[in-house]
Coordinates of C-alpha atoms and ligand atoms in Angstrom, one line a residue:
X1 CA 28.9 -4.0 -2.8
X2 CA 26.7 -1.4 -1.6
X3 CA 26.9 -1.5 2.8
X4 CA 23.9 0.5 4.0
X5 CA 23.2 2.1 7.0
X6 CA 19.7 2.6 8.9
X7 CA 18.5 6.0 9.9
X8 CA 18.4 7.0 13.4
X9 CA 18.3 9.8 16.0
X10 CA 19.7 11.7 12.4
X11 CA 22.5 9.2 12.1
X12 CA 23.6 6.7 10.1
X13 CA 23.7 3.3 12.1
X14 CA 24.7 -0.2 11.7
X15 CA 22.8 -2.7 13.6
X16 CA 23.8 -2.8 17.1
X17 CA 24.5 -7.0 16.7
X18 CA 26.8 -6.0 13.7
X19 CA 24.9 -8.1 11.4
X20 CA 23.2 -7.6 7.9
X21 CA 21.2 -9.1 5.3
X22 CA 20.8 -8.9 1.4
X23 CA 18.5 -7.1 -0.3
X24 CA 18.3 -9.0 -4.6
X25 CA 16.8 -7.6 -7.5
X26 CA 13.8 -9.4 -8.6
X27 CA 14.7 -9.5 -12.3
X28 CA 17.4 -10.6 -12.0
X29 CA 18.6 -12.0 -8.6
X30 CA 21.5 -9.7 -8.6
X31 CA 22.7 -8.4 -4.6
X32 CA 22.1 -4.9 -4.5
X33 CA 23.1 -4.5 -0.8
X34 CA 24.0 -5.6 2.4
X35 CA 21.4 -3.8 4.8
X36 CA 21.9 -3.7 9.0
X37 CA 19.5 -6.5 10.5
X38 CA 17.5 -4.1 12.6
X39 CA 16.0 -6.4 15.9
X40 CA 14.8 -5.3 19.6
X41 CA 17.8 -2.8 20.8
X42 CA 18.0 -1.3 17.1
X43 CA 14.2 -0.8 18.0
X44 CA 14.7 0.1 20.9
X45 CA 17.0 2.4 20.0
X46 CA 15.1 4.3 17.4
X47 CA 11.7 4.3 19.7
X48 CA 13.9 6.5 22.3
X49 CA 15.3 8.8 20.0
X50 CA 11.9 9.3 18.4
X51 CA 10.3 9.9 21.8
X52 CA 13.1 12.4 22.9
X53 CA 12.4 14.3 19.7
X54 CA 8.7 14.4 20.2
X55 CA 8.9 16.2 23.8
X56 CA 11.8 18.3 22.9
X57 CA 11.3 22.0 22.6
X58 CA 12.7 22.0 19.4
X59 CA 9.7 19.8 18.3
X60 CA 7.0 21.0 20.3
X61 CA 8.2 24.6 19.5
X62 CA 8.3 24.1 15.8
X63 CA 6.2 26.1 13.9
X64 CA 3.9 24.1 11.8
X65 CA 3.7 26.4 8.5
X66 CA 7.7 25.5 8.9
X67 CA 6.8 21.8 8.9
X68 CA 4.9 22.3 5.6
X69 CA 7.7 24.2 4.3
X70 CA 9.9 21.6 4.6
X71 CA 7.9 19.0 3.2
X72 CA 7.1 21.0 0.2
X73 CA 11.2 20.9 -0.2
X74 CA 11.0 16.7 0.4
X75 CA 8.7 16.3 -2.3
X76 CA 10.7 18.9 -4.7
X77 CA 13.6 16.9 -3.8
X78 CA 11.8 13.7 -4.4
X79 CA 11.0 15.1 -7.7
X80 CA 14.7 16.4 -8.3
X81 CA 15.6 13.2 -8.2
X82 CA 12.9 11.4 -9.4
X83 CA 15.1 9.2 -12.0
X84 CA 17.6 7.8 -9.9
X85 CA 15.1 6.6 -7.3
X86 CA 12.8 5.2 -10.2
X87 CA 15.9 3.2 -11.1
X88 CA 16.4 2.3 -7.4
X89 CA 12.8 1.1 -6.6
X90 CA 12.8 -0.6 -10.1
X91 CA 16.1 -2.8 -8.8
X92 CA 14.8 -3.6 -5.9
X93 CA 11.1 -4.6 -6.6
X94 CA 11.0 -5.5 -10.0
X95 CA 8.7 -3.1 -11.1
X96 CA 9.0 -2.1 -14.7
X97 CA 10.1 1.7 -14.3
X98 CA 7.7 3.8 -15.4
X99 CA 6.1 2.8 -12.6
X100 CA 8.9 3.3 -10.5
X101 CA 8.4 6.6 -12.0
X102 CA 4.7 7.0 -10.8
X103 CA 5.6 5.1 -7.5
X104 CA 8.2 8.6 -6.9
X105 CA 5.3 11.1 -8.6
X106 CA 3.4 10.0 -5.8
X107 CA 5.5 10.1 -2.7
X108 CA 6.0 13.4 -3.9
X109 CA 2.4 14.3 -4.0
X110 CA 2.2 12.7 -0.2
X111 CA 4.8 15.3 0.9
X112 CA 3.1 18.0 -1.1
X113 CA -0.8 17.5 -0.1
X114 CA 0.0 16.8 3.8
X115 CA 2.4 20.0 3.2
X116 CA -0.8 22.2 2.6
X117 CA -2.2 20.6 6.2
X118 CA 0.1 21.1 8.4
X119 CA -1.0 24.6 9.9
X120 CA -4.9 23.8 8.9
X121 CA -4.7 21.6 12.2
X122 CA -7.9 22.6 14.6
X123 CA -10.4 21.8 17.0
X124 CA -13.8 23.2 17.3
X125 CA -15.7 25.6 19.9
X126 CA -18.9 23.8 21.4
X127 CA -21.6 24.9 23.1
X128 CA -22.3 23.6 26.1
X129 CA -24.2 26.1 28.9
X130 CA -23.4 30.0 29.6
X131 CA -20.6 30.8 31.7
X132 CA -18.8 27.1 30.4
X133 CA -16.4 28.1 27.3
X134 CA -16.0 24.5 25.8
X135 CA -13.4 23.6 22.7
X136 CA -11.2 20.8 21.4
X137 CA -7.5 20.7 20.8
X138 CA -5.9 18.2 18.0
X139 CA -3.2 17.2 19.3
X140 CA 0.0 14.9 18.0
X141 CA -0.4 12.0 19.0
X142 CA 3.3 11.0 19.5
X143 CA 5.8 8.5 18.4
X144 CA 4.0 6.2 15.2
X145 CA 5.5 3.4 13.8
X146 CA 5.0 2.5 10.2
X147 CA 5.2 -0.9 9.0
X148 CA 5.6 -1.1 5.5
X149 CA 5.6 -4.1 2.3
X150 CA 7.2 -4.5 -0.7
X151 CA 5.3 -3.9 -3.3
X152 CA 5.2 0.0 -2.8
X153 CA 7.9 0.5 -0.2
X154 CA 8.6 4.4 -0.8
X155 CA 5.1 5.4 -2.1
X156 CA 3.6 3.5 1.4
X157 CA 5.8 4.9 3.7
X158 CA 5.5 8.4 2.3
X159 CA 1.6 7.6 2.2
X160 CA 1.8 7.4 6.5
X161 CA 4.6 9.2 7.2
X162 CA 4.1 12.7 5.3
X163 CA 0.7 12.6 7.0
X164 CA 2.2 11.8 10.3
X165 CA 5.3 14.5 10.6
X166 CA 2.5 17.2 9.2
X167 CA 0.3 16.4 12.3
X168 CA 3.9 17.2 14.2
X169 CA 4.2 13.2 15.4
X170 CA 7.4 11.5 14.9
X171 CA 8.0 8.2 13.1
X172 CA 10.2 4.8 13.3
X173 CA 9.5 3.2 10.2
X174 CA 9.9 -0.4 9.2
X175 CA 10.4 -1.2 5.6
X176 CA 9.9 -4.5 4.3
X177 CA 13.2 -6.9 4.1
X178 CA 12.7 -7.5 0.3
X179 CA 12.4 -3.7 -0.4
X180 CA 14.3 -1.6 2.3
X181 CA 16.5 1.0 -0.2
X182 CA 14.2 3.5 -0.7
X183 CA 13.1 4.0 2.6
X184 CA 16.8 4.7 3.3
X185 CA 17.0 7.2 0.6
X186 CA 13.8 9.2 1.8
X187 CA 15.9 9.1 5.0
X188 CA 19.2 10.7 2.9
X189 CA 16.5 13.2 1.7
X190 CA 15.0 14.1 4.9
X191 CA 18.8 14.5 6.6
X192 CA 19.0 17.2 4.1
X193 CA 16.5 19.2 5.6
X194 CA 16.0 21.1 8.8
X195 CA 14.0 18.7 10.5
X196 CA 14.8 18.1 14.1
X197 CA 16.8 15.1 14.3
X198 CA 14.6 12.3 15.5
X199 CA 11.6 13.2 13.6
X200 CA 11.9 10.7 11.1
X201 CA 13.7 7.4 11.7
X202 CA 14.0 3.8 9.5
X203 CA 15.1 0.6 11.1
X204 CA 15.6 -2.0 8.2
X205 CA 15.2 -5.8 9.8
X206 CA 13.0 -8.8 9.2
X207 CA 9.4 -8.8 10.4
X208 CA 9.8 -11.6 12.7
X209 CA 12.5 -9.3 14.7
X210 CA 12.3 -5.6 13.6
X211 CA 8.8 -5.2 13.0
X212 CA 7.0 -7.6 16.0
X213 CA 9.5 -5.7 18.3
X214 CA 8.1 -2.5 17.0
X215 CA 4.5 -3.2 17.3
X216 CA 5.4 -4.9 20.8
X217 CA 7.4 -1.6 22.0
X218 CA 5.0 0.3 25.2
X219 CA 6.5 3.3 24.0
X220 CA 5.1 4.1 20.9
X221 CA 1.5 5.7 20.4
X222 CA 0.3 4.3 16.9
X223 CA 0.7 1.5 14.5
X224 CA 0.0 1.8 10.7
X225 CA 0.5 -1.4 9.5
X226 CA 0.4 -2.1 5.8
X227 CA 0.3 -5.8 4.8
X228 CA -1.1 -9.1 4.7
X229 CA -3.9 -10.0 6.7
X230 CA -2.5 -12.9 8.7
X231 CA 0.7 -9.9 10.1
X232 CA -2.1 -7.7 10.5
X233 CA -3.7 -9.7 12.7
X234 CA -0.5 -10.5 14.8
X235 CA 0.3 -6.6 14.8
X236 CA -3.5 -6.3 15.8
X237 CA -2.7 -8.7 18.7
X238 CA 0.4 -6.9 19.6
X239 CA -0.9 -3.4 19.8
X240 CA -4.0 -4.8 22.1
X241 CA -1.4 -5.7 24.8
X242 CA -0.2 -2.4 25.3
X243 CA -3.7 -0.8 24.2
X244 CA -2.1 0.9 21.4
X245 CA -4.6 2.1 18.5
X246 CA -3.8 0.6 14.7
X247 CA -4.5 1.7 11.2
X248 CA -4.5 -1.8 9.3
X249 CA -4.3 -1.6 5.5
X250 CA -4.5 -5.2 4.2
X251 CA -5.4 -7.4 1.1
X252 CA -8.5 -7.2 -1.2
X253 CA -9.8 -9.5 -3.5
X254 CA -11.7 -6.9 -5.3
X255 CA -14.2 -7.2 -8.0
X256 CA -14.4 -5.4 -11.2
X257 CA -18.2 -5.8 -12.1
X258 CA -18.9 -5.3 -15.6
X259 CA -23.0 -4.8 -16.7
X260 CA -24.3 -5.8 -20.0
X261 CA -24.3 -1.9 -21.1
X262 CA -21.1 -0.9 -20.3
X263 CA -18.7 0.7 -23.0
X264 CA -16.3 -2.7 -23.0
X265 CA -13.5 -0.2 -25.0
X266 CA -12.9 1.6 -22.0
X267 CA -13.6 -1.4 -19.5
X268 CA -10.7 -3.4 -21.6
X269 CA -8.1 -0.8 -20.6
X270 CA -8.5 -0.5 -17.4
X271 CA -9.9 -3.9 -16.1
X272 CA -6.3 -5.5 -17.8
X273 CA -4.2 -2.8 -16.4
X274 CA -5.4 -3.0 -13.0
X275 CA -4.2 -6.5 -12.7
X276 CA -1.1 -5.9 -15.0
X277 CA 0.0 -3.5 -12.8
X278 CA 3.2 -4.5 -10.3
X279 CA 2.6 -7.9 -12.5
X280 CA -0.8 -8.3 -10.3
X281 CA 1.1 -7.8 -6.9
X282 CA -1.1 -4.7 -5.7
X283 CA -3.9 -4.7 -3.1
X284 CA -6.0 -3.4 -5.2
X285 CA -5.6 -5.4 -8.1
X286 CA -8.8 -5.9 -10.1
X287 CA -8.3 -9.8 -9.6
X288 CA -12.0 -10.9 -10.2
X289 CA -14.1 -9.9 -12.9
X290 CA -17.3 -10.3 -13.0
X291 CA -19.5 -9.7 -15.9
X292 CA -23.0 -10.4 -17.4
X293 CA -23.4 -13.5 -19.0
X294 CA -24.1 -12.1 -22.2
X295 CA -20.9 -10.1 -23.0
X296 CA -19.1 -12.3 -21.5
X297 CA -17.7 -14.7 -24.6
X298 CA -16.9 -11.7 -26.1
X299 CA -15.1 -9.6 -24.0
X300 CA -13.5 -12.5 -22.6
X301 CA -11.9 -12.9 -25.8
X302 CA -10.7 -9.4 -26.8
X303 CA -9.1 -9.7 -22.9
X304 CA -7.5 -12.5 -23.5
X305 CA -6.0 -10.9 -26.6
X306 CA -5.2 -8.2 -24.9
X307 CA -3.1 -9.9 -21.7
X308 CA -1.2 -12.2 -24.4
X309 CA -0.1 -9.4 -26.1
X310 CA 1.4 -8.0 -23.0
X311 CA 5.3 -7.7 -23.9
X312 CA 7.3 -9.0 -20.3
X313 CA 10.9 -8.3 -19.2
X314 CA 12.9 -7.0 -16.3
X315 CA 11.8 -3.6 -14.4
X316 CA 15.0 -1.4 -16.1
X317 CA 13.3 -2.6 -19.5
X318 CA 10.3 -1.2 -18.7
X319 CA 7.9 -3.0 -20.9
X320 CA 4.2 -4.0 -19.5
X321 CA 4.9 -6.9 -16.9
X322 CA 7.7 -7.2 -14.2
X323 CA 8.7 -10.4 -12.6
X324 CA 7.2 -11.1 -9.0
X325 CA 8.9 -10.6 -5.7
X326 CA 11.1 -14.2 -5.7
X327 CA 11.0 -17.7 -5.5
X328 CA 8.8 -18.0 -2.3
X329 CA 6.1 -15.8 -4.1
X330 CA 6.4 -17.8 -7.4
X331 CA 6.0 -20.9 -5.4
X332 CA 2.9 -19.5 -3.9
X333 CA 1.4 -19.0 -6.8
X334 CA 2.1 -22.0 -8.4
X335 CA 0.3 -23.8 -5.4
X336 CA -3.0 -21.5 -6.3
X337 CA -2.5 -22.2 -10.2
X338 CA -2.5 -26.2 -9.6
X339 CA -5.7 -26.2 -6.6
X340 CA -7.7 -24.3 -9.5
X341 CA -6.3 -27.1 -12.2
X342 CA -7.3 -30.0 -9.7
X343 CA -10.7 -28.2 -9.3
X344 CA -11.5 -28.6 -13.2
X345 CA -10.7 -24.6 -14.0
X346 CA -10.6 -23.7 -17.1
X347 CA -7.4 -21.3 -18.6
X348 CA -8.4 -18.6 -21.1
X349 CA -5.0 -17.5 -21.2
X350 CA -1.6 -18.1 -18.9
X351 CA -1.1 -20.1 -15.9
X352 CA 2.5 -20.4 -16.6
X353 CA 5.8 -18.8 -15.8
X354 CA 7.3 -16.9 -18.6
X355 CA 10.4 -18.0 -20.1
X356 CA 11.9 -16.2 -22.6
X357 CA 15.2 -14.5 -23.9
X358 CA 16.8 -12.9 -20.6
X359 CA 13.9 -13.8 -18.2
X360 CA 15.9 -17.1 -16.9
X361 CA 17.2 -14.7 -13.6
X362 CA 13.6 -13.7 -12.2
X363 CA 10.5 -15.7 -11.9
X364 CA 8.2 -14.0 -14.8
X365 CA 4.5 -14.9 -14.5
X366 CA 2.3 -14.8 -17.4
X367 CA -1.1 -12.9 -17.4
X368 CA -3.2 -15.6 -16.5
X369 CA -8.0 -15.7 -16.9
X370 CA -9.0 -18.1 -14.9
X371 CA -13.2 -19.4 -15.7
X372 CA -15.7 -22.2 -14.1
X373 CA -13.9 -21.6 -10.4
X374 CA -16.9 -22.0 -7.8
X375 CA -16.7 -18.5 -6.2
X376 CA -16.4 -20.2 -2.6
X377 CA -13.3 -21.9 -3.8
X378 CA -10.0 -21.3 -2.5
X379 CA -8.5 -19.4 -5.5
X380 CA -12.0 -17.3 -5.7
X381 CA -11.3 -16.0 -2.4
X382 CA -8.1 -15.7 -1.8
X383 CA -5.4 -13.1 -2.6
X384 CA -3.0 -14.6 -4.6
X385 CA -1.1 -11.3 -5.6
X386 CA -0.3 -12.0 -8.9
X387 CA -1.2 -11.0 -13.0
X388 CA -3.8 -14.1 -12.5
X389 CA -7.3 -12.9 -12.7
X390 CA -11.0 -14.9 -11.9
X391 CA -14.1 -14.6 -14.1
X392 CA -17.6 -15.1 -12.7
X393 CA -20.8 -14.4 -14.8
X394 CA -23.8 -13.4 -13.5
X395 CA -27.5 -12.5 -15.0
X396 CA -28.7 -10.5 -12.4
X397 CA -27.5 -6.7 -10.7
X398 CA -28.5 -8.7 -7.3
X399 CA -25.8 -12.0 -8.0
X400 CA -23.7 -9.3 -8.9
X401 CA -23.8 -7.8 -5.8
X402 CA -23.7 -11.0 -4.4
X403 CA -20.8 -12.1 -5.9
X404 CA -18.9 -8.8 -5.0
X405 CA -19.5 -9.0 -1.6
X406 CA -18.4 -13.1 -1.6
X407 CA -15.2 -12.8 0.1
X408 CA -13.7 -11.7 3.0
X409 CA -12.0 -8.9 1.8
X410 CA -13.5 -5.2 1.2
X411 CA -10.6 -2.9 -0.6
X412 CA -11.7 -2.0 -3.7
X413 CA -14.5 -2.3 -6.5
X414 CA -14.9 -0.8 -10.3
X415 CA -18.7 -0.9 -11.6
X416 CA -18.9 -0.6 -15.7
X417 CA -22.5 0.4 -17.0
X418 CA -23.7 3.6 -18.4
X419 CA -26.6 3.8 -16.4
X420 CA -26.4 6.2 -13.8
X421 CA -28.9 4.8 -11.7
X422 CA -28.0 1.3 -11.5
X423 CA -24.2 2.4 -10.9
X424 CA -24.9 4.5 -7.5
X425 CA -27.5 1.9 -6.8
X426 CA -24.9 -1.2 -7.1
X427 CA -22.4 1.4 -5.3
X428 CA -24.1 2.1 -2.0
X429 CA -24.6 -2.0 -1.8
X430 CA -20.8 -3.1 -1.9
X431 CA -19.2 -3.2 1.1
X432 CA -15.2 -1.7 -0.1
X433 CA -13.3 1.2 0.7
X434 CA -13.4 2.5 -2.4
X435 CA -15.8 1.8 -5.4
X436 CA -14.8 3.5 -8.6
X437 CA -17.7 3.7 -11.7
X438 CA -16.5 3.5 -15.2
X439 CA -12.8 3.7 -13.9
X440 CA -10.5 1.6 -11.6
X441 CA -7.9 4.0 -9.5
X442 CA -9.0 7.0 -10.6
X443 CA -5.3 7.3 -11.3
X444 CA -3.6 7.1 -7.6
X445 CA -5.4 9.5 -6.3
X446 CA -3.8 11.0 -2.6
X447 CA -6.9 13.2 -2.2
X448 CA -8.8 10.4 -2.1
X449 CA -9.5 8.4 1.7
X450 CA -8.6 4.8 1.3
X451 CA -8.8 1.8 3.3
X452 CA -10.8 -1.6 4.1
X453 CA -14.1 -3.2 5.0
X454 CA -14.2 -6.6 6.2
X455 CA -10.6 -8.3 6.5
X456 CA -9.4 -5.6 4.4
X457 CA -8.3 -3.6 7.3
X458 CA -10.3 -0.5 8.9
X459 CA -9.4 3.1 9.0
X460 CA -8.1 5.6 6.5
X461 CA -5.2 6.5 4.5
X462 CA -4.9 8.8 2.4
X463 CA -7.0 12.5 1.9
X464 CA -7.5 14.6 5.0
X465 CA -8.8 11.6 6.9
X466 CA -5.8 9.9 7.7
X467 CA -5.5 13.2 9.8
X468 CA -7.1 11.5 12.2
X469 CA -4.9 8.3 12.7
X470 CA -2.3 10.8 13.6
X471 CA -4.1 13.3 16.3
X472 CA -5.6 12.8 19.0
X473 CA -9.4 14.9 20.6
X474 CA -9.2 16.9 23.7
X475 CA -11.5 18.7 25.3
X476 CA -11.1 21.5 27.2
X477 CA -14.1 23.0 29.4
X478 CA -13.3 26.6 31.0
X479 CA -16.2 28.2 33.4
X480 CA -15.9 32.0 33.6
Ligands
NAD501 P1 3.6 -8.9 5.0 O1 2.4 -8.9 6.0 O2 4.3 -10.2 4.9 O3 4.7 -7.8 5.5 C1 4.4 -6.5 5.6 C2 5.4 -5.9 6.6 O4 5.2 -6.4 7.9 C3 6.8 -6.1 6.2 O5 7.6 -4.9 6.6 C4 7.2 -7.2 7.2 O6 8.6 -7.2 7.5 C5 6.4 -6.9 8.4 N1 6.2 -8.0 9.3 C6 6.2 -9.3 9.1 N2 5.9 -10.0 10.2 C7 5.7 -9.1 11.2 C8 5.4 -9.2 12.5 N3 5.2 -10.4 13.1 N4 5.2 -8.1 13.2 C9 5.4 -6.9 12.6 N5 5.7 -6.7 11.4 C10 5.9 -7.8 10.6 O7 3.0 -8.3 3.7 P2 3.8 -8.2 2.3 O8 3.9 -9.6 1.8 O9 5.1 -7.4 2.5 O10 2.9 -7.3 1.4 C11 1.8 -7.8 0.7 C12 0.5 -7.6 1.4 O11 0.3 -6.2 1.7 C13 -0.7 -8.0 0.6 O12 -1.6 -8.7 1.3 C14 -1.2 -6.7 0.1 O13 -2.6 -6.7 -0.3 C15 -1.0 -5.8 1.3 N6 -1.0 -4.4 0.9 C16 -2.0 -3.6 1.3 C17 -2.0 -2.3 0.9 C18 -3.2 -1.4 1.4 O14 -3.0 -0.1 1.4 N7 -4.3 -1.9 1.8 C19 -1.0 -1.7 0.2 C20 0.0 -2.6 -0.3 C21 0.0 -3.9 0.2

């Protein structure tokens, strides 16, 4: 069996205790790998050599436009070698692979858009009284960690870190335990370049030991934490002890809110797709659907249709639905999939894990439209990161609104209506990160800022605003 190392100070390591743990593919439970059990002193470890590297010459010297040359060549190589690390990321999350395929496009694009950014960098001139010349600087702001899950490991840790090594920081990375191989091969691809050594550095580990020592370490400068909102908070509560600033990107329970005059063609495709997707394990899964009471009979149907048609199988099949993460997850779900039974839901379709021909090594869970939940109910409001969806009708635009903005989350929402006024209307009331009209993703987008209201997180990934997680403002006053 595979043996991996983790990545640091530009060399391959094994945990300093000599100790490892298994990484299993979803579909099928196989052991892929034995990966190095990363805790404190591994941390430790990788924290110094990423701080060494930030104030070295080398690094401080380095020409930016160099930095965005290089990253051009990480996302060419990313591209290069796009099928093999589809097929990697498929093993190890389950995914089916064409969107392993996607998940590679668009680490890719990470490298390549914050590529463009790195020598477009500046502050401003202000003007403050004669005689005072006044300007900022943007500075790095030093050593970020990056804390990572599984359902997107190499897309979310190319998401933080290409924006990060742009801005000329340096990075220790934590992917998650489930999901650590292609973090380790953006490593392999990143050795290849002429990067200082240091720059960029990945210690695998649980979160209990890796990642709280990492958001507990007083040497590092930011935290972009991606994950649930009960870690989120802990990181939260770590960073605040050494007054460290966080990027949290958390859950969503987000709304797709379909109006009366919507084209329900185009809604179909993309409201079951967005909670198809990573078989529904995706923050912003479209998980609740809200619609007018009077399409509702009948687009509930053709949806219903559509999810049962949805062929399922292991991510190297690459048909529409994956198996989740593993037993815990399934277990999880489960729970959620009995409180709604014991509260008198009703199933339109699902509800169940899928057993068919070869599925007996991965827990398989079918498409699942859930009706007559009260929207204060557990299941209504919580994230249960799965193909399982929630229906709410409403008669009003104002209890659609309402019911949008009924949970704690704040991620993402898709309006459906072809009227123009009612859609930027509904828009500018719900409170999410992103709101997408007649559309849900807007496919991936980069470009695009991203990020949570509520217990969704707060600040940005993603577009030239995730800039500013990694710099920092000075001002400089000169009097002449
Ligand atoms: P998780 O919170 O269990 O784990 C996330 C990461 O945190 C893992 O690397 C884990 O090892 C680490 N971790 C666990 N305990 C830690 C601790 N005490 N200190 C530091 N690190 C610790 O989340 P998950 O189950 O891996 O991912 C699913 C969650 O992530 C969902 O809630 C999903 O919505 C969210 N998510 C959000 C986004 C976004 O951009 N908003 C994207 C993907 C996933």
């Amino acid at each position: 069996m595979d043996n991996k190392k983790m990545y640091v100070a530009g060399e391959w390591q094994d945990s300093v205790n000599l100790e490892w743990f298994e990484t299993k593919d979803p579909s099928t439970g196989t052991v892929l790998a034995q990966v190095p059990r990363g805790k404190a002193e591994d941390i430790d470890r990788a924290v110094a050599a990423a701080r060494t590297c930030f104030e070295s010459e080398a690094w401080q010297q380095f020409h930016p436009a160099e930095r965005g040359r290089i990253m051009q060549k990480i996302a060419a190589a990313l591209r290069e070698d796009l099928e093999s690390i589809a097929l990697l990321e498929t093993h190890d999350t389950g995914k089916p692979l064409t969107q392993g395929r996607k998940d590679v496009e668009a680490a890719a694009q990470y490298f390549e858009y914050y590529a463009g950014m790195a020598d477009k960098i500046f502050g401003e001139t202000i003007p403050v009284q004669p005689g005072i010349l006044d300007y900022t600087l943007r500075e790095p702001i030093g050593v970020t960690a990056h804390i990572v899950p599984w359902n997107y490991p190499l897309q979310i840790i190319a998401r933080s870190a290409a924006a990060a090594i742009a801005t000329g920081n340096t990075v220790v990375a934590k992917p998650a335990e489930d999901t650590p191989l292609t973090a380790l091969k953006l490593a392999e691809i990143i050795d290849q370049t002429t990067l200082p050594k240091g720059v960029f550095n990945v210690v695998t580990g649980y979160g209990s030991e890796a990642g709280a020592a990492l958001c507990e370490h007083p040497d590092i400068d930011h935290i972009t934490f991606t994950g649930s909102v009960q870690t989120g908070s802990a990181v939260m509560a770590a960073a605040a002890r050494n007054v460290k600033p966080v990027t949290l990107e958390l859950g969503g329970k987000s709304p797709n809110v379909l109006f009366e005059d919507c084209d329900q063609e185009e809604a179909l495709d993309w409201v079951s797709r967005s909670i198809i997707q990573n078989a529904g394990q995706t923050c912003s899964a479209g998980s609740r659907l809200l619609i007018h009471q009077s399409i509702k009979e009948e687009f509930l149907h053709k949806l219903a249709e559509r999810l049962e048609s949805v062929s399922v199988g292991k991510g190297e099949d690459d048909l529409d639905l994956g198996p989740v993460l593993n037993e815990k997850q399934y277990e999880r779900i489960q729970g959620f999939m009995e409180t709604a039974r014991n509260e008198g839901a009703k199933f339109r379709c699902g509800g169940h894990r899928e057993q068919g021909d070869g599925l007996s090594g991965g827990y398989f869970f079918q498409p699942t439209i859930i009706e007559g939940l009260s929207p204060e109910s557990h299941v209504s409001q919580e994230e249960i990161f799965a193909p399982v969806m929630a229906v709410f009708a409403f008669e009003t635009e104002e209890e659609a609104i309402r019911l949008a903005n009924g949970t704690e989350y704040g991620l993402v929402a898709g309006i459906w209506t072809k009227d123009a006024s009612r859609a930027h209307r509904v828009a500018s009331k719900i409170r999410a990160g992103q709101v997408f009209i007649n559309n849900y993703g807007a496919g991936g987008g980069v470009q695009m800022p991203f990020g949570g209201y509520k217990k969704s997180g707060f600040g940005r990934e993603k577009g030239l605003e995730a800039l500013r997680n990694y710099t920092v403002l000075k001002n400089v006053a000169l009097k002449y």
